[in-house]
Short mmCIF file of C-alpha atoms in Angstrom, two decimals:
data_model
loop_
_atom_site.label_atom_id
_atom_site.label_comp_id
_atom_site.label_asym_id
_atom_site.label_seq_id
_atom_site.Cartn_x
_atom_site.Cartn_y
_atom_site.Cartn_z
CA MET A 1 0.00 0.00 0.00
CA ASP A 2 1.22 3.51 -0.81
CA LEU A 3 1.68 5.66 2.28
CA ASN A 4 0.72 9.03 0.82
CA THR A 5 1.41 11.04 3.98
CA ILE A 6 5.13 10.22 4.02
CA THR A 7 7.27 13.22 3.08
CA GLU A 8 10.71 11.85 3.97
CA VAL A 9 12.56 8.56 4.37
CA VAL A 10 15.78 8.68 6.39
CA ARG A 11 18.02 6.25 4.52
CA ARG A 12 21.16 6.80 6.59
CA PRO A 13 20.21 7.12 10.26
CA SER A 14 22.83 7.58 12.94
CA GLU A 15 24.45 4.46 14.38
CA ARG A 16 22.28 4.91 17.46
CA PRO A 17 19.05 6.22 15.92
CA GLY A 18 16.42 8.12 17.79
CA ALA A 19 18.12 11.35 18.87
CA ASP A 20 16.04 13.40 16.43
CA TRP A 21 12.83 11.40 16.87
CA ARG A 22 9.70 13.49 16.40
CA ASP A 23 5.97 13.00 16.20
CA GLY A 24 4.98 11.35 12.94
CA ASP A 25 8.07 9.12 12.77
CA ALA A 26 8.11 5.35 12.44
CA TRP A 27 10.91 2.81 12.36
CA LEU A 28 11.13 0.95 9.06
CA ALA A 29 12.55 -2.58 9.08
CA GLY A 30 10.77 -5.21 7.00
CA GLY A 31 7.71 -3.00 6.57
CA THR A 32 5.42 -5.99 6.08
CA TRP A 33 2.84 -4.56 8.48
CA LEU A 34 3.70 -0.89 8.00
CA TYR A 35 2.80 -1.04 4.30
CA SER A 36 -0.21 -3.30 4.77
CA VAL A 37 -2.60 -0.70 6.21
CA GLU A 38 -3.10 3.05 6.07
CA GLN A 39 -0.83 5.06 8.37
CA PRO A 40 -2.32 8.57 8.20
CA GLU A 41 -0.51 9.76 11.33
CA LEU A 42 2.96 9.13 9.85
CA SER A 43 5.08 11.62 7.92
CA ARG A 44 8.61 10.17 8.11
CA LEU A 45 10.19 6.69 8.03
CA ILE A 46 13.60 5.86 9.49
CA ASP A 47 15.18 2.90 7.70
CA LEU A 48 16.86 0.61 10.21
CA THR A 49 18.09 -1.92 7.66
CA ALA A 50 20.76 0.56 6.56
CA LEU A 51 22.48 0.03 9.93
CA ARG A 52 23.22 -3.59 9.00
CA TRP A 53 22.95 -4.94 12.51
CA GLU A 54 24.37 -8.46 12.81
CA PRO A 55 21.36 -10.80 12.57
CA LEU A 56 22.64 -13.61 14.79
CA VAL A 57 25.60 -13.72 17.17
CA ARG A 58 26.45 -16.92 19.06
CA SER A 59 28.66 -17.00 22.12
CA ASP A 60 29.28 -19.02 25.26
CA GLU A 61 26.62 -16.87 26.94
CA GLY A 62 23.96 -17.80 24.40
CA LEU A 63 22.44 -16.15 21.33
CA GLU A 64 21.88 -12.53 20.32
CA ILE A 65 19.21 -11.91 17.69
CA GLY A 66 19.38 -8.49 16.04
CA ALA A 67 16.01 -6.78 15.82
CA THR A 68 16.31 -6.59 12.01
CA CYS A 69 17.07 -10.30 11.61
CA THR A 70 14.60 -11.65 9.05
CA ILE A 71 12.44 -14.69 9.61
CA ARG A 72 14.14 -16.29 6.60
CA ASP A 73 17.60 -15.88 8.16
CA LEU A 74 16.44 -17.23 11.51
CA TYR A 75 14.82 -20.25 9.91
CA ALA A 76 17.87 -21.05 7.77
CA GLN A 77 20.22 -21.40 10.74
CA THR A 78 21.54 -24.69 12.03
CA TRP A 79 22.12 -24.85 15.77
CA PRO A 80 24.72 -26.65 17.91
CA LEU A 81 23.66 -30.16 18.87
CA ASP A 82 23.59 -29.29 22.57
CA TRP A 83 21.10 -26.49 21.89
CA THR A 84 18.20 -28.89 22.22
CA ALA A 85 15.71 -26.02 22.21
CA GLY A 86 16.76 -25.21 18.64
CA ILE A 87 13.69 -27.05 17.34
CA LEU A 88 11.57 -24.17 18.62
CA PHE A 89 13.10 -21.75 16.11
CA HIS A 90 11.67 -23.73 13.18
CA ALA A 91 8.35 -24.21 14.96
CA ALA A 92 8.00 -20.48 15.65
CA CYS A 93 8.93 -19.48 12.10
CA GLU A 94 6.48 -21.98 10.65
CA ALA A 95 3.72 -20.51 12.83
CA PHE A 96 3.75 -17.33 10.74
CA LEU A 97 0.64 -16.77 8.66
CA SER A 98 2.68 -15.55 5.69
CA SER A 99 4.22 -16.32 2.30
CA PHE A 100 7.92 -16.73 1.54
CA LYS A 101 7.91 -13.10 0.39
CA VAL A 102 6.96 -12.00 3.90
CA TRP A 103 9.61 -14.32 5.39
CA ASN A 104 12.22 -12.55 3.26
CA ALA A 105 11.33 -9.16 4.72
CA ALA A 106 9.60 -9.57 8.08
CA THR A 107 11.89 -9.17 11.09
CA VAL A 108 12.10 -10.76 14.50
CA GLY A 109 12.00 -7.36 16.20
CA GLY A 110 9.07 -6.18 14.15
CA ASN A 111 6.98 -9.20 15.08
CA ILE A 112 7.76 -8.76 18.77
CA CYS A 113 7.03 -5.03 18.76
CA MET A 114 3.70 -5.54 16.98
CA ALA A 115 2.58 -7.28 20.18
CA LEU A 116 -0.02 -9.42 18.45
CA PRO A 117 -1.32 -12.31 20.59
CA ALA A 118 -0.38 -14.72 17.78
CA GLY A 119 3.10 -13.25 17.24
CA PRO A 120 5.31 -16.38 17.14
CA MET A 121 8.55 -14.53 17.84
CA ILE A 122 6.97 -13.45 21.13
CA THR A 123 6.27 -17.12 21.91
CA LEU A 124 9.88 -18.03 21.12
CA ALA A 125 11.39 -15.21 23.16
CA VAL A 126 9.26 -15.80 26.25
CA ALA A 127 9.66 -19.59 26.22
CA LEU A 128 13.46 -19.24 26.00
CA GLU A 129 13.70 -16.65 28.80
CA ALA A 130 14.96 -13.92 26.47
CA ARG A 131 15.71 -10.33 27.39
CA CYS A 132 15.01 -7.35 25.15
CA GLU A 133 17.58 -4.56 24.86
CA LEU A 134 15.88 -1.20 24.32
CA TRP A 135 17.47 2.06 23.16
CA ALA A 136 15.89 5.41 24.11
CA PRO A 137 16.15 8.66 22.10
CA ASP A 138 18.33 10.24 24.83
CA GLY A 139 21.03 7.60 24.28
CA SER A 140 20.23 5.53 27.36
CA GLY A 141 19.38 1.84 27.27
CA ARG A 142 17.56 -0.70 29.36
CA PHE A 143 16.78 -4.41 29.42
CA VAL A 144 13.31 -5.87 29.79
CA ASP A 145 12.42 -9.55 30.14
CA ALA A 146 10.57 -10.76 27.07
CA LEU A 147 7.79 -11.95 29.39
CA ASP A 148 7.18 -8.33 30.44
CA PHE A 149 7.69 -6.64 27.05
CA VAL A 150 4.20 -7.27 25.67
CA THR A 151 1.51 -5.91 27.99
CA GLY A 152 -1.61 -6.58 25.91
CA GLU A 153 -3.00 -6.80 22.40
CA HIS A 154 -0.98 -4.33 20.30
CA ARG A 155 0.59 -2.93 23.50
CA ASN A 156 4.16 -3.07 24.74
CA VAL A 157 6.51 -1.19 27.08
CA LEU A 158 8.19 0.95 24.39
CA THR A 159 8.05 4.70 24.99
CA PRO A 160 7.92 7.22 22.08
CA GLY A 161 11.12 6.98 20.05
CA GLU A 162 12.40 3.95 21.95
CA ILE A 163 13.60 1.04 19.84
CA LEU A 164 14.17 -2.68 20.27
CA ARG A 165 17.82 -3.27 19.40
CA ARG A 166 18.30 -6.98 20.07
CA VAL A 167 16.94 -10.03 21.86
CA THR A 168 19.33 -12.14 23.92
CA ILE A 169 18.68 -15.78 24.83
CA PRO A 170 20.78 -17.34 27.62
CA ALA A 171 22.73 -20.51 26.90
CA HIS A 172 21.01 -22.50 29.65
CA ALA A 173 17.60 -21.89 28.04
CA LEU A 174 18.89 -23.12 24.68
CA ARG A 175 19.89 -26.41 26.32
CA ARG A 176 16.48 -27.13 27.83
CA ARG A 177 14.23 -29.96 26.69
CA THR A 178 11.13 -28.72 24.90
CA ALA A 179 7.66 -29.73 23.78
CA HIS A 180 5.19 -27.52 21.93
CA ARG A 181 1.63 -27.55 20.65
CA ARG A 182 -0.15 -25.19 18.30
CA PHE A 183 -3.73 -25.09 17.01
CA SER A 184 -5.30 -23.06 14.20
CA LEU A 185 -8.67 -23.32 12.51
CA THR A 186 -7.05 -24.06 9.14
CA ARG A 187 -3.74 -25.73 8.29
CA LEU A 188 -2.05 -22.44 7.43
CA GLY A 189 -4.19 -20.21 9.63
CA ARG A 190 -3.35 -17.83 12.44
CA SER A 191 -2.64 -19.51 15.77
CA THR A 192 -5.60 -19.94 18.07
CA VAL A 193 -3.27 -21.16 20.83
CA PHE A 194 0.49 -21.75 20.88
CA LEU A 195 1.99 -23.47 23.93
CA VAL A 196 5.63 -24.29 24.70
CA GLY A 197 6.90 -26.37 27.60
CA THR A 198 10.58 -26.44 28.61
CA GLN A 199 12.50 -28.42 31.18
CA GLY A 200 16.11 -28.46 32.37
CA ARG A 201 18.26 -31.34 31.12
CA GLY A 202 17.96 -34.07 33.72
CA GLY A 203 15.69 -31.84 35.80
CA THR A 204 12.17 -32.19 37.08
CA ASP A 205 11.06 -28.56 36.66
CA LEU A 206 8.55 -27.30 34.11
CA SER A 207 7.98 -23.93 32.47
CA LEU A 208 4.87 -23.60 30.35
CA THR A 209 4.43 -20.60 28.03
CA LEU A 210 0.94 -19.70 26.80
CA THR A 211 0.47 -17.39 23.81
CA ALA A 212 -1.99 -16.69 20.97
CA GLY A 213 -4.90 -17.65 23.21
CA THR A 214 -3.99 -14.87 25.63
CA THR A 215 -3.80 -11.11 25.15
CA ARG A 216 -0.26 -11.13 26.55
CA PRO A 217 2.22 -13.97 26.99
CA VAL A 218 1.90 -16.02 30.17
CA ARG A 219 4.56 -18.31 31.63
CA LEU A 220 3.73 -20.77 34.39
CA ASP A 221 6.85 -21.96 36.25
CA PHE A 222 6.93 -25.07 38.43
CA ALA A 223 9.86 -26.27 40.54
CA SER A 224 8.77 -29.82 39.75
CA VAL A 225 6.39 -31.20 37.17
CA PRO A 226 2.88 -30.78 38.61
CA ASP A 227 0.14 -33.35 38.48
CA ALA A 228 -2.73 -32.78 36.06
CA ARG A 229 -4.98 -31.24 38.69
CA THR A 230 -2.38 -28.71 39.87
CA LEU A 231 -1.61 -27.69 36.31
CA ARG A 232 -5.28 -27.12 35.54
CA GLN A 233 -5.68 -25.09 38.74
CA ARG A 234 -2.83 -22.79 37.69
CA ILE A 235 -4.51 -22.23 34.34
CA ASP A 236 -7.85 -21.62 36.06
CA ALA A 237 -6.21 -19.02 38.30
CA LEU A 238 -5.37 -16.76 35.34
CA PRO A 239 -7.48 -13.57 35.16
CA ALA A 240 -10.56 -13.88 33.00
CA ASP A 241 -9.54 -10.88 30.89
CA VAL A 242 -6.24 -12.49 29.85
CA TRP A 243 -8.04 -14.80 27.41
CA PHE A 244 -8.22 -13.45 23.86
CA ALA A 245 -11.29 -13.30 21.63
CA ASP A 246 -11.35 -12.89 17.86
CA ALA A 247 -12.63 -14.73 14.78
CA ASN A 248 -10.20 -17.58 15.47
CA GLY A 249 -11.69 -18.51 18.82
CA THR A 250 -13.63 -17.46 21.89
CA PRO A 251 -11.96 -17.23 25.31
CA GLU A 252 -13.78 -20.41 26.35
CA HIS A 253 -12.53 -22.29 23.28
CA ARG A 254 -8.98 -21.10 23.84
CA ARG A 255 -9.06 -22.05 27.52
CA HIS A 256 -10.34 -25.51 26.61
CA LEU A 257 -7.53 -26.00 24.08
CA THR A 258 -5.01 -24.78 26.63
CA TYR A 259 -6.16 -27.38 29.15
CA HIS A 260 -5.81 -30.10 26.55
CA PHE A 261 -2.42 -29.15 25.11
CA ALA A 262 -0.92 -28.22 28.48
CA GLU A 263 -1.68 -31.73 29.72
CA GLU A 264 -0.15 -33.24 26.59
CA ILE A 265 3.02 -31.23 27.14
CA ARG A 266 3.12 -32.18 30.82
CA ARG A 267 2.92 -35.87 29.95
CA GLU A 268 5.48 -35.58 27.16
CA LEU A 269 8.08 -33.93 29.36
CA THR A 270 7.31 -36.27 32.24
CA ALA A 271 7.84 -39.32 30.01
CA GLY A 272 11.52 -38.43 29.65
CA ASP A 273 11.81 -39.65 26.06
CA LEU A 274 12.99 -36.32 24.70
CA PRO A 275 16.66 -35.43 24.15
#
């Protein structure tokens, strides 16, 4: 879609963009959402791809994902054998309701910042205990846990002019055992629910991340794998307004699916037949 209110595109922003942020600005990365709907309030775009941030950086501490890393680049990576959670990267990328053309442009940071309930990069980041590095227009920075970054449908903690620079995943999270479940009304449809369970190698703990069926990501942490009743009680204890409603499912439907898939994940991780 043509954005006919745009009067300027900043093609060469400063290395730490944001100092001259003003009303009417928007960050431009993949642009797959930005160009999909009218944006009458915008007058200037600041092109982040010109900064050529490193998409993926591995280290002994874990993995850094640059905010402008494309879904295509993330999906194409092969991970060390001891990163047993690496299977989640493919699962999250494949959860996108999009064509290969969108994969070539859409970015990890863009999907997280959109704060859609069905945003699969949000699921990935929360399940793997990621932290988000944010840059403010005044040059300061801060870190926010991915679990706390999205606060509701289309809402996040970013302040005007603030930008998501990178997402960091700790090494210990990449070595956890995982199980995941996803449901959509059609084979290639938007997620109605997307659940991820993780467990320490050789451990008895359980972390269960709930997304798509909730307006914000939820993670339920257990020191030891709960029984079915305890797990259901924790789900029941969630606030009623956390369940999401749209054409893909009612809150009641999404809660029902969550009960079902959460129990499947609990049994799978309890069975101990995963790497």
